[in-house]
Short mmCIF file of C-alpha atoms and ligand atoms in Angstrom, two decimals:
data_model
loop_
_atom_site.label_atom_id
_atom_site.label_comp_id
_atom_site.label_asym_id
_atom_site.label_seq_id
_atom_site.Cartn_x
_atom_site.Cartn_y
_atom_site.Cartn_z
CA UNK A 2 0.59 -26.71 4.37
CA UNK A 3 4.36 -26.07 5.19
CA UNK A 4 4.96 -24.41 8.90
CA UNK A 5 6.99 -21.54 8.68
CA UNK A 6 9.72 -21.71 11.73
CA UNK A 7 9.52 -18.35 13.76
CA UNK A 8 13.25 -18.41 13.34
CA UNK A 9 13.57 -17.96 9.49
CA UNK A 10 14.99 -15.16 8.84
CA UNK A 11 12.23 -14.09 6.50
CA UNK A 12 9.44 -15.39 8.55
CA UNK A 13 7.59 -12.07 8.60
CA UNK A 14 7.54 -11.57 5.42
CA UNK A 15 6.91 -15.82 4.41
CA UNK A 16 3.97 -15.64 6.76
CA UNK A 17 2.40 -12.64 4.59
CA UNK A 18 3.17 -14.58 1.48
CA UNK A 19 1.16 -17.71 3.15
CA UNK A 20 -1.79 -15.71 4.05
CA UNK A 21 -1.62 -14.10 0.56
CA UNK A 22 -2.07 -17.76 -1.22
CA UNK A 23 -4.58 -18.05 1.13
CA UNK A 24 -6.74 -15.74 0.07
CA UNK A 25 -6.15 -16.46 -3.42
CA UNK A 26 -7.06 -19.93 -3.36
CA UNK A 27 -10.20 -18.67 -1.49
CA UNK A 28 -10.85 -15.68 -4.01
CA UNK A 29 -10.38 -12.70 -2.09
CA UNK A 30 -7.19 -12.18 -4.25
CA UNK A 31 -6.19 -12.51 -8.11
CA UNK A 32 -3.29 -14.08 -8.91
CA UNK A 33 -2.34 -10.58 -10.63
CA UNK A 34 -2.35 -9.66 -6.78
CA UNK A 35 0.34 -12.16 -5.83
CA UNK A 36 2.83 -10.35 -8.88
CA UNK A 37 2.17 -6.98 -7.36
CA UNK A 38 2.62 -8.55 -3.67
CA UNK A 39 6.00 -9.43 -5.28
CA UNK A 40 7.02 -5.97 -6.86
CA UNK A 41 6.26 -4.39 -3.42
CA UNK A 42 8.02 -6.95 -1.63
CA UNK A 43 11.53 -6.13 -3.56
CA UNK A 44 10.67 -2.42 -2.38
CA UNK A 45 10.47 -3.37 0.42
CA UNK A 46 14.16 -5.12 0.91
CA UNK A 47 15.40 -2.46 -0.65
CA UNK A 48 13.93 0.27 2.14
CA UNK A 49 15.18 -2.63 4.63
CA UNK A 50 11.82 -3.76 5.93
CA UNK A 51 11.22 -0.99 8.23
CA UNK A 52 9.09 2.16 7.89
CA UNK A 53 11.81 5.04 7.25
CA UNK A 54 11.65 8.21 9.68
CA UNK A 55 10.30 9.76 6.44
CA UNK A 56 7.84 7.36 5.96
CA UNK A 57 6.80 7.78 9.68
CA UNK A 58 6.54 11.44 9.12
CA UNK A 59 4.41 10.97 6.00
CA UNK A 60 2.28 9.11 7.77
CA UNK A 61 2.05 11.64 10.67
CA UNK A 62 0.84 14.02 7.76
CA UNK A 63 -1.48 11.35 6.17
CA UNK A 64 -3.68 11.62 9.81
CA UNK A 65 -3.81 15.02 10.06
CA UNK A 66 -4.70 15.16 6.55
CA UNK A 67 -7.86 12.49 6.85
CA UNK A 68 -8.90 14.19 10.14
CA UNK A 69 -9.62 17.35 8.79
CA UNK A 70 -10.94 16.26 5.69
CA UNK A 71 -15.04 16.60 5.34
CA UNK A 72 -15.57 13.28 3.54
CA UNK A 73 -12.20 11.17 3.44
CA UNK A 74 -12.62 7.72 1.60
CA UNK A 75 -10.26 4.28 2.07
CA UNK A 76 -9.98 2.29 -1.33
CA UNK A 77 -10.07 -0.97 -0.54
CA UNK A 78 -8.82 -3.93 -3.27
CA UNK A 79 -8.34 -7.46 -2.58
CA UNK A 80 -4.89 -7.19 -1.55
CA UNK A 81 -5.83 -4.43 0.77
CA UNK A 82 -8.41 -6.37 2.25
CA UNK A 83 -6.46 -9.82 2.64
CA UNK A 84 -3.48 -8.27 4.39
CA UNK A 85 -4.75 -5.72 6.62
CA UNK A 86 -8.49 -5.75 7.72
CA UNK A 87 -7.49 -5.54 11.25
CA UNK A 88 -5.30 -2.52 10.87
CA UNK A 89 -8.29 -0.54 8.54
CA UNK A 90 -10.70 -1.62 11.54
CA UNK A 91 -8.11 -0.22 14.11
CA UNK A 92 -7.93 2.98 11.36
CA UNK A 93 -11.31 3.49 12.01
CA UNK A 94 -11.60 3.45 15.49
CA UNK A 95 -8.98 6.44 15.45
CA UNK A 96 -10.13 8.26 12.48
CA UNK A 97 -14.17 8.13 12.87
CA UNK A 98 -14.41 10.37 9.85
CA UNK A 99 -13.12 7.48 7.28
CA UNK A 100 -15.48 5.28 5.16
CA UNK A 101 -14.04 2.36 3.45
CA UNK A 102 -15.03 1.81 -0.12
CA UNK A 103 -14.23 -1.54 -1.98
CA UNK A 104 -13.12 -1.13 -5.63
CA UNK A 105 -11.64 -3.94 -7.42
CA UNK A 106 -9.62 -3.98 -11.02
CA UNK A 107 -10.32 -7.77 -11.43
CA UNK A 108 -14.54 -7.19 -10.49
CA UNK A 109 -16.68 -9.86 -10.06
CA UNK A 110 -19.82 -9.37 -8.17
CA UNK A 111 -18.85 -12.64 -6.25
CA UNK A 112 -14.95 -10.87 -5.43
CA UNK A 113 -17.14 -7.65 -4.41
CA UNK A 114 -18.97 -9.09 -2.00
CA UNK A 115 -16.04 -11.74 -0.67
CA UNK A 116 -14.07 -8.64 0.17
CA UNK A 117 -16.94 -6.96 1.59
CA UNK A 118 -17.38 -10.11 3.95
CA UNK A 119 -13.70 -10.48 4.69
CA UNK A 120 -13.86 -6.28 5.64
CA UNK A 121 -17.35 -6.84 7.65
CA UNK A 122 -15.87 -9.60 9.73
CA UNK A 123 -13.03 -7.86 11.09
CA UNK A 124 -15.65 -5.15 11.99
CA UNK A 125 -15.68 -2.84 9.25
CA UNK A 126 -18.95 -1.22 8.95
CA UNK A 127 -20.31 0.18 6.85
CA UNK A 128 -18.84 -1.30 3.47
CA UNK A 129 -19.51 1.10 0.85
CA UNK A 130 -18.99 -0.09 -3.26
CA UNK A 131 -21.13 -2.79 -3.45
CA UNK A 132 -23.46 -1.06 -5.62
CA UNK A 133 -21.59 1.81 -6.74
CA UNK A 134 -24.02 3.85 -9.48
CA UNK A 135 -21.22 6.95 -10.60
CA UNK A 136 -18.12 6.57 -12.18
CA UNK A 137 -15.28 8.28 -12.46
CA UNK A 138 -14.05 10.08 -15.60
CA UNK A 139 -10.69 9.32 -17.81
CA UNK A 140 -11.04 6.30 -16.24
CA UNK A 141 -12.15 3.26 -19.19
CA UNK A 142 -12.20 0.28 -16.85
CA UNK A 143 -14.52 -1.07 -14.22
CA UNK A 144 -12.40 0.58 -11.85
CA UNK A 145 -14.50 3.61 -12.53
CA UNK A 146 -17.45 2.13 -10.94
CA UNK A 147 -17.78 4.32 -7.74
CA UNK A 148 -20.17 4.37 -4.93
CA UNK A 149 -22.40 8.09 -5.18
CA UNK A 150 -22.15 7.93 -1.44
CA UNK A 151 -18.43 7.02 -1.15
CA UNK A 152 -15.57 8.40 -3.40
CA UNK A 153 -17.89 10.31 -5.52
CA UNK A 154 -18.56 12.82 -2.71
CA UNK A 155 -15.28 12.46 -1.33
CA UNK A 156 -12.88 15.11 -0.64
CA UNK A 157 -9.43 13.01 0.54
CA UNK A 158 -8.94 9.46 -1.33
CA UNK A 159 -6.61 7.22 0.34
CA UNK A 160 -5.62 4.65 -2.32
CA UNK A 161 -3.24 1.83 -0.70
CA UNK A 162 -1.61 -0.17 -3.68
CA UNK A 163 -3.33 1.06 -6.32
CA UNK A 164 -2.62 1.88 -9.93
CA UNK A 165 -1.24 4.85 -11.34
CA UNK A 166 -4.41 5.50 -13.76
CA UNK A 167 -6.66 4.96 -11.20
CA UNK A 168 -4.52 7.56 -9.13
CA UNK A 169 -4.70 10.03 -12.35
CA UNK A 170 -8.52 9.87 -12.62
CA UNK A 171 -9.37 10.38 -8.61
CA UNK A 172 -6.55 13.69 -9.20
CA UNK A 173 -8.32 15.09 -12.15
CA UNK A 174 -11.76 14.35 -9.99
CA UNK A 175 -10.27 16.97 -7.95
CA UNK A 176 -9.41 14.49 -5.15
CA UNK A 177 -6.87 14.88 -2.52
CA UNK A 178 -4.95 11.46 -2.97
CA UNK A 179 -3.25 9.96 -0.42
CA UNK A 180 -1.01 6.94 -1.76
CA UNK A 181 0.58 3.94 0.37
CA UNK A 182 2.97 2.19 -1.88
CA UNK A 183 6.06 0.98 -1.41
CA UNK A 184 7.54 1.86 -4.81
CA UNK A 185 8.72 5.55 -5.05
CA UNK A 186 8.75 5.10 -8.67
CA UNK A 187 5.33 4.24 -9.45
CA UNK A 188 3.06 6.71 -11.21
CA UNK A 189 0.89 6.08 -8.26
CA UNK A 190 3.44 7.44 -5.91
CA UNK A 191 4.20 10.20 -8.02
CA UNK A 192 0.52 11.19 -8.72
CA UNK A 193 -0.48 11.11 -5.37
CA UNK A 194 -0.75 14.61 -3.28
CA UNK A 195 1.34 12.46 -0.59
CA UNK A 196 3.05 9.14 -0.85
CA UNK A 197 3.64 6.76 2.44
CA UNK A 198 6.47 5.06 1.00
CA UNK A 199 5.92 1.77 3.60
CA UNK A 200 4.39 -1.28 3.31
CA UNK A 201 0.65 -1.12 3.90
CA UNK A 202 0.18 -2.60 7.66
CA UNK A 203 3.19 -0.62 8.80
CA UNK A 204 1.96 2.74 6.96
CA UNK A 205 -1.68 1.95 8.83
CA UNK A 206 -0.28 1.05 11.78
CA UNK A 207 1.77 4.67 11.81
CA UNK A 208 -1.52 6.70 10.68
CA UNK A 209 -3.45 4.83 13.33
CA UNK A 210 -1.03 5.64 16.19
CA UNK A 211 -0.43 9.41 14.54
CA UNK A 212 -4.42 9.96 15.13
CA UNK A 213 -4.23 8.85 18.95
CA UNK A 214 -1.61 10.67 19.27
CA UNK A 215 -1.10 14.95 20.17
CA UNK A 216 -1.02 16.54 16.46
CA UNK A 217 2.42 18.01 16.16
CA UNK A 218 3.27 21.12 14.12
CA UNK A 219 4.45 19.73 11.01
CA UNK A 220 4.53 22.81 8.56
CA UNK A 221 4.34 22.55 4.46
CA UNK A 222 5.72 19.60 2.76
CA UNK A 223 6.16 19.68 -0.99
CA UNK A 224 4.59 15.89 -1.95
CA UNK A 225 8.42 15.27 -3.62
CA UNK A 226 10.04 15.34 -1.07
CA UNK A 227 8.94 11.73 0.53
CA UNK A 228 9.99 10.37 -2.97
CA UNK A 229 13.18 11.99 -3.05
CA UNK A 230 13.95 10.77 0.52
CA UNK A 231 12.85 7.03 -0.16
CA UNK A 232 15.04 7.08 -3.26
CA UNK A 233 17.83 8.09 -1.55
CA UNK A 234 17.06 5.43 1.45
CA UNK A 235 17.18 2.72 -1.39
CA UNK A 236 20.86 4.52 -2.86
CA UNK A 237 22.01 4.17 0.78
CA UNK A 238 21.60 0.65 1.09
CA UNK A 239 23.00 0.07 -2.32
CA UNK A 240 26.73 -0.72 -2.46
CA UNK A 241 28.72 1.32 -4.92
CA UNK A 242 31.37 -1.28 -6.38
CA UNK A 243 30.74 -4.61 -7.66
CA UNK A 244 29.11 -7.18 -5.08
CA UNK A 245 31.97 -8.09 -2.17
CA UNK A 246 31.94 -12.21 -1.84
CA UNK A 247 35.27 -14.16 -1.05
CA UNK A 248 35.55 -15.36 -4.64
CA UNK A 249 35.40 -11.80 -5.73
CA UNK A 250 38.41 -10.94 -3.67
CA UNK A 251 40.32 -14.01 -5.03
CA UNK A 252 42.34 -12.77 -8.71
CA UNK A 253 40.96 -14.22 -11.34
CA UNK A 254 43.55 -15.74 -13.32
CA UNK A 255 43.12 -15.73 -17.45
CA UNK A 256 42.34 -19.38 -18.95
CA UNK A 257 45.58 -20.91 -20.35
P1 ATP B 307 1.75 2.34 -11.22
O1 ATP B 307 0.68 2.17 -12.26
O2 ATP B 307 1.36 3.30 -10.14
O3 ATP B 307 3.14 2.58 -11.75
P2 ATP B 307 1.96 -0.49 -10.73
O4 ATP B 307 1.70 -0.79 -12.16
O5 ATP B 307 3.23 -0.98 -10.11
O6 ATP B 307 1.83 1.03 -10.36
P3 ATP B 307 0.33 -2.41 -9.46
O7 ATP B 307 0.98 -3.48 -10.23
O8 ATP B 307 -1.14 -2.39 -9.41
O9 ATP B 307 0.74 -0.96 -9.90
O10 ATP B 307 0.98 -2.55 -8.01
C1 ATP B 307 0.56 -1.93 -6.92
C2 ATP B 307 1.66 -1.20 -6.17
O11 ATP B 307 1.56 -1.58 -4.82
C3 ATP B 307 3.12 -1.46 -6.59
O12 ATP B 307 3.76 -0.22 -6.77
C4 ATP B 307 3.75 -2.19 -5.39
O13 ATP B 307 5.06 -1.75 -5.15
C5 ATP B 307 2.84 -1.75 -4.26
N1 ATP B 307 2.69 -2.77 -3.20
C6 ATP B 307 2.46 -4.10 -3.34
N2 ATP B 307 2.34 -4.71 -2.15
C7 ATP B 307 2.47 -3.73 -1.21
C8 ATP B 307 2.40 -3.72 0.21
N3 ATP B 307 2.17 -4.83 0.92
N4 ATP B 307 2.56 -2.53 0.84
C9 ATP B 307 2.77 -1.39 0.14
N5 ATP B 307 2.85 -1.33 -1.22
C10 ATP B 307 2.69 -2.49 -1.89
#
């Protein structure tokens, strides 16, 4: 396996890449996983690899949200579950009131309980969707499967990388959704009651320190308004003209 030198300047983000194959080659996650890995990834060098103050306050909202909910549920995929057991467990510990649910688009029984084991070990317990017996409605795929003691009862969903049907189907369930996805234009992100536009350690790593944390007065947020400001984060790092390199400051001279 290649070492990864702490002085790379990507070497966060090459280490979460490693760990990622990792768990593919192991199972945990679908190759499909290491495309959407990928599309988050180029979100997240567009939002400059750092959770925006709008992001921060999202997530801020996103605690006080799950603590007063009566039955708040985590959906957990295999992505979920390779990069950031130890932040859900950490979740936990602050927000007592959470349950974690596994739910998987690729489902194998095998996957189902590899993610379970992966959750369990970093001391995740209980595990809820290993035998989920309801399903949701509008919802065609496997992904409807649902435990009857997990999202089925719930009242808040917090779905971290998920997909924007799956979002859909939990809203018109008459769930509170609570997205964490680094792509302000996904349907996810859009569907969602309120989107932490972050990636998914930082965003549970905010929520987690937001629950220890005195609440602050944080008033009414229309869920737009975190998309509008990530969107506009992205336009600010943008440049406006045509890239500046030396050769593009050099005339270019018509061929003879
Ligand atoms: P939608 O159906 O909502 O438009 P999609 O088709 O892009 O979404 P997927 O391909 O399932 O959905 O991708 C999951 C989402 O998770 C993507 O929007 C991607 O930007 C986001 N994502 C991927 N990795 C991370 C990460 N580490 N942290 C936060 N978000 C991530």
């Amino acid at each position: 396996m290649t070492r990864i030198s702490p002085r790379h300047p990507r070497y966060a983000s090459l280490k979460v890449r490693a760990r990622l194959a990792r768990a593919a080659r192991s199972g945990l996650v679908v190759p499909e996983g290491l495309i959407a890995q990928g599309r988050g990834e180029a979100f997240d060098y567009l939002l400059g690899e750092r959770s925006t103050p709008s992001a921060r306050r999202a997530a801020r909202i996103a605690a006080a949200s799950i603590r007063a909910a009566e039955r708040p549920v985590l959906s957990v995929n295999g992505n979920v579950a390779a990069l950031a057991a130890p932040e859900i467990a950490r979740l936990l510990r602050a927000l007592p009131n959470l349950r974690v649910e596994v739910n998987l688009f690729h489902r194998t029984e095998a996957r189902v309980r590899a993610v379970a084991r992966h959750l369990s070990r970093a001391g995740i317990d209980p595990v809820l969707g290993l035998h989920p017996t309801a399903r949701l409605a509008h919802l065609p795929s496997d992904r409807a499967r649902i435990d009857a003691d997990g999202i089925a009862r719930a009242d808040l969903c917090v779905i971290p990388l998920e997909d924007g049907d799956r979002a859909e189907a939990l809203h018109r369930a008459g769930k509170r959704v609570i997205a964490i996805d680094l792509n302000p234009f996904s349907r996810t992100a859009q569907r969602a009651d309120l989107a932490v536009v972050d990636e998914l350690s930082r965003a549970l790593r905010n929520i987690t320190r937001a629950a220890g944390s005195r609440p602050t007065a944080l008033g009414p947020v229309r869920p737009s308004v975190f998309l509008h400001e990530a969107r506009a984060a992205i336009r600010r790092r943008l440049p406006s003209g045509p890239p500046r390199t030396r050769r593009s400051r050099r005339a270019v001279r018509p061929p003879r």
